[in-house]
């Protein structure tokens, strides 16, 4: 018999408590203000009568700039994410402690990136503010109805975010930006570990239902910022630059997490669990083909661009 959501939440509570202890012993306190080069700042037009932002102010390559905006707008939607996980995980006991701790940690990501971009004039602050309003006004609603699906989603999503931040930092060619994004990526990694360990415990409790949840999430995974205006074009530029693409998604996000859960070594699944696992394997094989084709085409595009 499949466990109910309430039973799963209850059974996982001690795992959440243990993971919280582990998380708190590993998380290092850090201060966003220490990562911002304040002395580079200048007044803008408006209240202080300084200079308006202009294109030539930004020293960042276009792809890094676009990726920073996507990452920041994604972080900005934290109130909606909080609402979603607080609704599913609850705000009591160890679950609640985690929900609030996680929210507090995520809260500094948007603050730090926005300060960095504003002080260094890396992006147009007016366009950025308008984009933030539009994006937050549309909110974020999870596509996933069950706790297991949400746990699977955040396990992959935290790792995806980690990789996106880290590679954006590298692509920026800016030492300060890279340092800040590496610091944020370290937070995302700890979040991933938390969720990944929880889902691993869920596999012990109800392997068939958990396998189905994992398969459904892998097959439908979208980045949390995919509702950002113009996301498809932005994502293409980000992928062309190798900041985040299908190859990375498969090799550095999906496969390492699936391997940690040992999904292909599990024994004793019932027919529904086996069926889910087969679907997962098929999907991964198809994705492998698409990713390989993408990398080939990208290399061709780059070679053509270099010839011009
Ligand atoms: Fe974050
Ligand atoms: Fe995170």
Tab-separated table of N, CA, C and O and ligand atoms in Angstrom, residues 75 106 109 188, ligand 1:
chain	number	residue	atom	x	y	z
A	75	UNK	N	15.955	34.167	-8.165
A	75	UNK	CA	16.073	34.327	-6.707
A	75	UNK	C	14.988	35.257	-6.173
A	75	UNK	O	14.466	35.065	-5.078
A	106	UNK	N	18.205	31.705	1.407
A	106	UNK	CA	17.936	32.123	0.030
A	106	UNK	C	17.783	33.640	-0.059
A	106	UNK	O	18.135	34.258	-1.064
A	109	UNK	N	20.650	35.744	-1.314
A	109	UNK	CA	21.169	35.589	-2.675
A	109	UNK	C	20.742	36.744	-3.579
A	109	UNK	O	21.558	37.342	-4.277
A	188	UNK	N	23.728	26.793	-2.333
A	188	UNK	CA	22.820	25.952	-3.128
A	188	UNK	C	23.207	24.476	-3.012
A	188	UNK	O	22.357	23.585	-3.002
B	1	LIG	FE1	19.439	30.798	-4.146
